[in-house]
Each structure stands twice: as structure tokens, then as C-alpha cells.
Coordinates of C-alpha atoms and ligand atoms in Angstrom, one line a residue:
X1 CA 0.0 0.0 0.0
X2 CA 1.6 3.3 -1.0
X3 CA 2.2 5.2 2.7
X4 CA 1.4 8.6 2.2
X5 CA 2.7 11.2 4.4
X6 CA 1.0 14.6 4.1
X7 CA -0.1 17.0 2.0
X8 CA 2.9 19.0 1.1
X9 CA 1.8 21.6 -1.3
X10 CA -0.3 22.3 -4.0
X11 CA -0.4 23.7 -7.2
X12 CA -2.7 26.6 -8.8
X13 CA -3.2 28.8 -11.7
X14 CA -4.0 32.6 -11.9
X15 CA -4.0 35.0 -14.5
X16 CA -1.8 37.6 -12.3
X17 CA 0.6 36.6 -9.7
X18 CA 0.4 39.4 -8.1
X19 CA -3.0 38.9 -7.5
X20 CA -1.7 36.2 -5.6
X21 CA 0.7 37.2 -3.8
X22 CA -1.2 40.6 -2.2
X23 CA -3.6 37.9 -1.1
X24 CA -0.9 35.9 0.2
X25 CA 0.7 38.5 2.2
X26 CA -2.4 40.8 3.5
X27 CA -4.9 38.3 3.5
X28 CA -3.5 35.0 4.5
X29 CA -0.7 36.8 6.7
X30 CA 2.2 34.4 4.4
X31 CA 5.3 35.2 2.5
X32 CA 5.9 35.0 -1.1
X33 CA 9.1 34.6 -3.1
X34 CA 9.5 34.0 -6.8
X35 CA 10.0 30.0 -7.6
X36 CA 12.4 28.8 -9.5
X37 CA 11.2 27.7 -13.1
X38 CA 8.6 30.8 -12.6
X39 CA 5.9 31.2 -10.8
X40 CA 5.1 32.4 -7.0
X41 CA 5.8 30.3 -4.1
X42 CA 3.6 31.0 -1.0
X43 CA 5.8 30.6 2.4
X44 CA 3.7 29.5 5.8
X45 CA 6.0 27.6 7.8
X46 CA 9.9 26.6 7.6
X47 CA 9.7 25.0 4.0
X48 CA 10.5 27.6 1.2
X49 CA 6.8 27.3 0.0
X50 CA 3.4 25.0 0.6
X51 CA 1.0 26.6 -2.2
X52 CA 2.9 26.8 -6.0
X53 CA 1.3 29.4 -8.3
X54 CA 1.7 29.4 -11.8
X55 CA 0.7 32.1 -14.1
X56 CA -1.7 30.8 -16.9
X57 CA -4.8 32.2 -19.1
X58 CA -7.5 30.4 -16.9
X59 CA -7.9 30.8 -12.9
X60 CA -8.0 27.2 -11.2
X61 CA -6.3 24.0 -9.1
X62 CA -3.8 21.9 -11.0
X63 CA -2.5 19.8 -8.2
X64 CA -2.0 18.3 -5.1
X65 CA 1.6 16.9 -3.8
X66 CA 1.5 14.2 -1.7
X67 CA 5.0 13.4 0.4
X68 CA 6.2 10.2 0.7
X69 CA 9.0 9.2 3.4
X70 CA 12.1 8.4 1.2
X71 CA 13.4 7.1 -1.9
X72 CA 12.6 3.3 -1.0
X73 CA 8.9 4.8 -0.3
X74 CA 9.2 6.1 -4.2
X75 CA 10.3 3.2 -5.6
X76 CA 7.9 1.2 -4.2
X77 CA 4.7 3.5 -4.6
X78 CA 5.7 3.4 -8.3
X79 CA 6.5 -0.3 -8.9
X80 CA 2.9 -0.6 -7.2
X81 CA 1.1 1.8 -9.6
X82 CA 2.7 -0.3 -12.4
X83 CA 1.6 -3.2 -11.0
X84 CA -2.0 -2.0 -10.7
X85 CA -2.1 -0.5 -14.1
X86 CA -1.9 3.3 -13.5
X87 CA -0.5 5.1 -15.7
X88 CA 2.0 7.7 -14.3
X89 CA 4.8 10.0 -15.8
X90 CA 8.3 11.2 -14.3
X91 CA 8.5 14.9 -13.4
X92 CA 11.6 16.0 -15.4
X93 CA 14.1 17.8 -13.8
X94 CA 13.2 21.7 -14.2
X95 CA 9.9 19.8 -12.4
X96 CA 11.3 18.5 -9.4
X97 CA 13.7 21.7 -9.5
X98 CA 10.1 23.7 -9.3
X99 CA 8.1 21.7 -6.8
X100 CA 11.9 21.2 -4.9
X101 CA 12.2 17.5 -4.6
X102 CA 14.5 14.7 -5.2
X103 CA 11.8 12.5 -7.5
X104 CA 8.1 13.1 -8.8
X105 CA 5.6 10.9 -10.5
X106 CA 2.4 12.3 -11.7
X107 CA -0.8 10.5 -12.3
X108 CA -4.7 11.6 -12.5
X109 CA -7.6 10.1 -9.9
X110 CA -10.5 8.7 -12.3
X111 CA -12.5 12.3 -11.9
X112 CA -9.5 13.7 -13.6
X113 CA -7.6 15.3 -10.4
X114 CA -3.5 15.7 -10.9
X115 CA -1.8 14.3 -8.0
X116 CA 1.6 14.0 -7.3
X117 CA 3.9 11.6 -5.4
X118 CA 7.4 13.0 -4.5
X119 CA 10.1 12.3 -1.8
X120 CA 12.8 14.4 -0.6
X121 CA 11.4 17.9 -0.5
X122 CA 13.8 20.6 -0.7
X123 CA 14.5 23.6 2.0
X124 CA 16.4 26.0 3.7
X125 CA 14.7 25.7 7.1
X126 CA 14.4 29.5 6.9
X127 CA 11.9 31.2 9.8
X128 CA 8.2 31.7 9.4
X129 CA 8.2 35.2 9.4
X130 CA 4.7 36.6 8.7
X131 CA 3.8 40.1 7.2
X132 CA 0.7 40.1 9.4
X133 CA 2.1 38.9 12.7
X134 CA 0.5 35.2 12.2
X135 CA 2.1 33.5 14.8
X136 CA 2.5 30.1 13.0
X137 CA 0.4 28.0 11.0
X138 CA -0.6 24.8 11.9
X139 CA 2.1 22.5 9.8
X140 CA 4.8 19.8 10.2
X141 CA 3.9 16.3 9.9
X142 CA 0.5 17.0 9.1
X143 CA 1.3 18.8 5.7
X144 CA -0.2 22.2 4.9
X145 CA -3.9 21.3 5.5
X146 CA -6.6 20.1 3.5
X147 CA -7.8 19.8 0.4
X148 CA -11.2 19.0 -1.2
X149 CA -11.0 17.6 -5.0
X150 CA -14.2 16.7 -7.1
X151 CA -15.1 13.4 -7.9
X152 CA -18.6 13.4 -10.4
X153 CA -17.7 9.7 -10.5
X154 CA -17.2 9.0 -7.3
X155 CA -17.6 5.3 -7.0
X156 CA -14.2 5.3 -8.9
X157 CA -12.3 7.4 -7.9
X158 CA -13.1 6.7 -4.1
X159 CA -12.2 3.2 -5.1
X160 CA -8.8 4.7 -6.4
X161 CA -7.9 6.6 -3.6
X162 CA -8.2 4.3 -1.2
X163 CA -7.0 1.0 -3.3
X164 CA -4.2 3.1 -5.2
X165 CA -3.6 5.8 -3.4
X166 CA -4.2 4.5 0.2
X167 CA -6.1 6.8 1.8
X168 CA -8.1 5.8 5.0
X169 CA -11.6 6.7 5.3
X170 CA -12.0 9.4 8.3
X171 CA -16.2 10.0 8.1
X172 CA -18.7 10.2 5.6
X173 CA -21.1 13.1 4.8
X174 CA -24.5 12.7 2.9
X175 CA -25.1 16.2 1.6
X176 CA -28.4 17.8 0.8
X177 CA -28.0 20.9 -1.1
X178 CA -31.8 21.0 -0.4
X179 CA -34.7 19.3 1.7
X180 CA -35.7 17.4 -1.6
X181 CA -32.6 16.9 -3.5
X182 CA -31.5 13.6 -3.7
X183 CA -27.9 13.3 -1.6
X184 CA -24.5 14.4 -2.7
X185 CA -21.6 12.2 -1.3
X186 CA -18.5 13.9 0.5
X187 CA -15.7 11.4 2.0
X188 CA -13.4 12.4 4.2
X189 CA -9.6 10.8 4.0
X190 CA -6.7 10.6 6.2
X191 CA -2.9 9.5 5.0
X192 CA -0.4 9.1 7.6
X193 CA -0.1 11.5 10.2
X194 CA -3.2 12.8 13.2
X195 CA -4.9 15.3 11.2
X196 CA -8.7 14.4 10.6
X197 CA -8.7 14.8 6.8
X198 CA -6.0 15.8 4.3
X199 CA -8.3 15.3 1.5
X200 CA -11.6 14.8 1.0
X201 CA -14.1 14.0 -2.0
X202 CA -17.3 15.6 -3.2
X203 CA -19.7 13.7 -5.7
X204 CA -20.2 17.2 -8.1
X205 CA -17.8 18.5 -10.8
X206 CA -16.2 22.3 -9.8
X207 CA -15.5 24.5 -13.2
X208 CA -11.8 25.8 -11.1
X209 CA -10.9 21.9 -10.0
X210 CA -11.3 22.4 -6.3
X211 CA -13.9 22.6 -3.3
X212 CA -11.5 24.5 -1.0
X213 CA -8.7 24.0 0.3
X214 CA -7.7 24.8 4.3
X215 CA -5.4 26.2 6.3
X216 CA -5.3 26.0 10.3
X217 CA -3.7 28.6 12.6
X218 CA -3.3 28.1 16.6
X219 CA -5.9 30.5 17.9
X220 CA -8.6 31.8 17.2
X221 CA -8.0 35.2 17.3
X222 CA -6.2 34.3 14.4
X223 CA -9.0 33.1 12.8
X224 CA -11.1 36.5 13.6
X225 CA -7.8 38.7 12.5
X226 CA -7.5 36.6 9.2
X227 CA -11.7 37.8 8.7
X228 CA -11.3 41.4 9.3
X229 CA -8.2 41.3 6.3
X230 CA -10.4 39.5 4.2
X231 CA -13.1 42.3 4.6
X232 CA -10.9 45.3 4.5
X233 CA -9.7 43.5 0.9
X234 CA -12.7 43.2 -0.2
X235 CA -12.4 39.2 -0.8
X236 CA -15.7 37.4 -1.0
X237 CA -16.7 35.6 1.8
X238 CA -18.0 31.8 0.9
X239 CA -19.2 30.5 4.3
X240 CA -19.7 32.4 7.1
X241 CA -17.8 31.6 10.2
X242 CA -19.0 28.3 12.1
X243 CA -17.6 24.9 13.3
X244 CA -17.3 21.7 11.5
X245 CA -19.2 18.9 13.1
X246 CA -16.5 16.4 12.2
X247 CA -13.3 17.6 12.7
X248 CA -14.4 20.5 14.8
X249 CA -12.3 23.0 12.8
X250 CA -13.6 26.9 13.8
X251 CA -13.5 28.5 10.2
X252 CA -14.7 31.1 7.8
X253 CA -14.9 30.2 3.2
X254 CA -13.3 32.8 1.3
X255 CA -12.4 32.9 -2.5
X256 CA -9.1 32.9 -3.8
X257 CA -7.6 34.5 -6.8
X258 CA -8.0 31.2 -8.5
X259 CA -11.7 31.0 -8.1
X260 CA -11.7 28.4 -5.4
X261 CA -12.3 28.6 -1.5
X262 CA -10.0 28.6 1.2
X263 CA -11.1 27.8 4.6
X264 CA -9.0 29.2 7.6
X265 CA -9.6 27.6 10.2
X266 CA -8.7 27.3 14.2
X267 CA -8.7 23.6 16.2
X268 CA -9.0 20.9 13.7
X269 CA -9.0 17.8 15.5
X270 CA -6.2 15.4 15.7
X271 CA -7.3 11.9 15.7
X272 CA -5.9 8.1 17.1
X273 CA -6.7 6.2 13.9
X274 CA -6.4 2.7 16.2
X275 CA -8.8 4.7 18.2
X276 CA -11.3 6.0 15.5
X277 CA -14.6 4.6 13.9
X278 CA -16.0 5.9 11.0
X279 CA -19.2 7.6 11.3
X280 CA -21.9 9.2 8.9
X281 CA -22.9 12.9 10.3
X282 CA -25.8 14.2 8.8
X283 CA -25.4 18.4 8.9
X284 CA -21.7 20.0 8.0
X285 CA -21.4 22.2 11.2
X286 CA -22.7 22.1 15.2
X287 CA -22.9 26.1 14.2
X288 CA -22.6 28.3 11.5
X289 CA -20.6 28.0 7.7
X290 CA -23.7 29.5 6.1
X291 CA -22.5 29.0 2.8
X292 CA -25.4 30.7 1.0
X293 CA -23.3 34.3 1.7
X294 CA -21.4 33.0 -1.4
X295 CA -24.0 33.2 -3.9
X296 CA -25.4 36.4 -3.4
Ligands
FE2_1 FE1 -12.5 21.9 4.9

């Protein structure tokens, strides 16, 4: 079974970079340096970046980078995608060189999400040092966050994640967008470290290729500082503040430049997986997320 280890970046697309990177810094409270290959890299902890933007003619996701433990951990995730039949390609060097790692392999999920498996990421252990007096975000061995990727067909490509991929099933979610609408599917995923979900799956295709995608802070004051940016920036809220019912993240939706959401979020629960047993919850929050905010 291929042993992931976190989420360690991802990868989007934006028409302007800097539209990017004055979010980056005055709304997310993170740094920003120019990567090499091109693009921006987006700095929240010790590692030179965790988000990768690249300048292209659409807004959107492109992918998510999934770290695996060391060379052997390569080798053997790739002899098993091989052996399954999945197709997969090499990252060339000015690739890995970009994304800093030793070795990548890329390969799509049956809904058509990019993922990549890499070992040996790159950095100069430099300080976190925010523009907004963010203390820290909440990193290390539980990657950057979260990440939530449609899946239209989602028999499949829940079947591929957790088969191929190996990702453990944290909770499931039977979503009503309303009282009469038959159910959407959402499945929540762990890899190997305590965070509740690093990705999860929603059964409805998204134009920009992403749900959302979270980051966690350690307070909540951070959370409430992070809202008053957004609003003096005028970025459009999504959800309004509120607390997950499942991993009991405190969190407010807003866009980003590249059309999807980004939850920030305070207290995300860190689970036992010997400990844990999978459960259905029927509403998304104990309070709040009123996502309707986002269409108006
Ligand atoms: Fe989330």
C-alpha cells in the first residue's frame, strides 16, 4: 500500500501573480518569493513554499503533492502503480527543480484530479516570518492542510484513492443541497499523520478543480484577524464563520484569486486512527458555515 505522508503543497493557476501574492501576504498573513522555473511560491512555515502558483490564461487548481518518506517509499509506490495498471509519468528535472524534490511521479484520480507523489522535498529551514504577525500555521507532519477535489464519479475514484492511493476513510457526509434533492456524497480521507482529513471527495464536478482547500492557525484570534483582512480587501466571503461537526475546525470560506475557496480555520481535531470509527454525520457544522453568503 503506498504510505502517504502529508499533503505538502499544492499547485494553482492565476492570471496575475500578483493577485496572488497581495492575497498571500495581506490576507493569509504568508510570504511569497518568486520560484524557480517561474511562478510564485507562498511561504507559511519553515519550507520555502506549501502553495505553487503558476501564471496561466484560466484561474483554477492543478494539483496536489502528496509526500512520501524516502526514496525506497518512491520506488515502491511506483512499482505498485505499475503493477495496478496506472498510468503515471516522471517529473523532469526543471519539475522537481520547481516543486523542490528529489523525484516526482504524476498521475490523475478517475475524476481527472493531478496528483503527485514525491520524496525528498527541498528547503532552507528558513523562519516563518509573517507580514501580518501570524504566529504560526498549523504545519509539520500533518502537511499544509486540506484539500477537497471533485469526484462526479465517485464510485471510482473513491475506489482509487483508497486502493491506489491509500487513503483511509475518516467520516462520511450525505449532503443535501436542499430538503428534496437527492444526496451528494463527501468522503473524508486521512494519510499518515493525526490530522482528521488531508483530503476529501465531493460527488459534483467544480469548473476551477477544487472545493476548497484549508489552512489552520493556533488560535482563534487568528482566525477573527484573518476575517477582518479579508473584509478590509474586499475578498468574497463563501461561508460564514462556524464549526465543523466532524473535525471541529472553527472556520470562515473565502475565495481565492483562483476561483476556489480557502477555509481558515482554528482547532482541527487530531485523531488516534487505532482509536477512530467511521461515522456518517448528517449536517456539515454544530454552528454556522452558512454558505449561501457566497451566492449572493
Ligand atoms: Fe474543509
Amino acid at each position: 500500500m503506498i504510505d502517504i505522508r502529508e499533503l505538502g503543497y499544492f499547485v494553482a493557476q492565476a492570471e496575475s501573480l500578483k493577485g496572488w501574492q497581495d492575497y498571500a501576504e495581506q490576507v493569509l498573513g504568508m510570504m511569497t518569493a518568486d520560484a524557480p522555473e517561474g511562478g510564485l511560491y507562498v511561504k507559511m512555515d519553515e519550507r520555502p513554499f506549501r502553495m505553487l502558483i503558476v501564471e496561466g490564461s484560466e484561474n483554477g487548481y492543478l494539483a496536489s503533492g502528496w509526500e512520501l518518506a524516502s526514496e525506497d517509499a518512491f520506488a515502491a509506490a511506483t512499482a505498485e502503480l505499475d503493477e495496478k495498471g496506472v498510468a503515471w509519468e516522471a517529473g523532469d528535472a526543471a519539475l522537481c527543480n520547481q516543486r523542490g524534490v528529489q523525484q516526482l511521479a504524476i498521475l490523475r484520480d478517475p475524476a481527472g484530479n493531478r496528483h503527485e507523489l514525491y520524496w525528498g522535498h527541498r528547503s532552507d529551514f528558513q523562519p516563518f516570518v509573517s507580514p501580518q504577525g501570524v504566529p504560526r500555521f498549523v504545519t509539520g507532519e500533518m502537511g499544509l492542510g486540506h484539500t477537497v477535489l471533485p469526484a462526479p464519479n465517485f464510485d471510482e475514484t473513491r475506489d482509487f484513492l483508497k486502493n491506489v492511493l491509500g487513503f483511509g476513510l475518516s467520516d462520511i457526509m450525505n449532503h443535501k443541497p436542499a430538503p428534496d434533492a437527492d444526496p451528494l456524497r463527501i468522503h473524508f480521507m486521512h494519510c499518515n499523520n493525526a490530522r482528521h482529513h488531508s483530503l476529501a471527495i465531493a460527488e459534483f464536478p467544480v469548473p476551477s478543480g477544487c472545493v476548497h482547500v484549508m489552512v489552520e492557525v493556533d488560535s482563534m484570534s487568528q482566525v477573527g484577524r484573518a476575517h477582518d483582512r479579508r473584509e478590509a480587501h474586499n475578498v468574497k466571503l463563501s461561508a460564514t464563520l462556524g464549526e465543523h461537526l466532524n473535525d471541529k475546525m472553527t472556520s470562515f470560506y473565502m475565495k481565492t484569486p483562483s476561483g476556489f475557496d480557502l477555509e481558515y480555520g482554528y482547532g482541527g481535531l487530531q485523531v488516534d486512527w487505532d482509536e477512530h470509527s467511521a461515522f456518517e454525520f448528517t449536517r456539515v457544522s454544530l454552528w454556522g458555515h452558512d454558505f449561501t453568503v457566497g451566492q449572493q
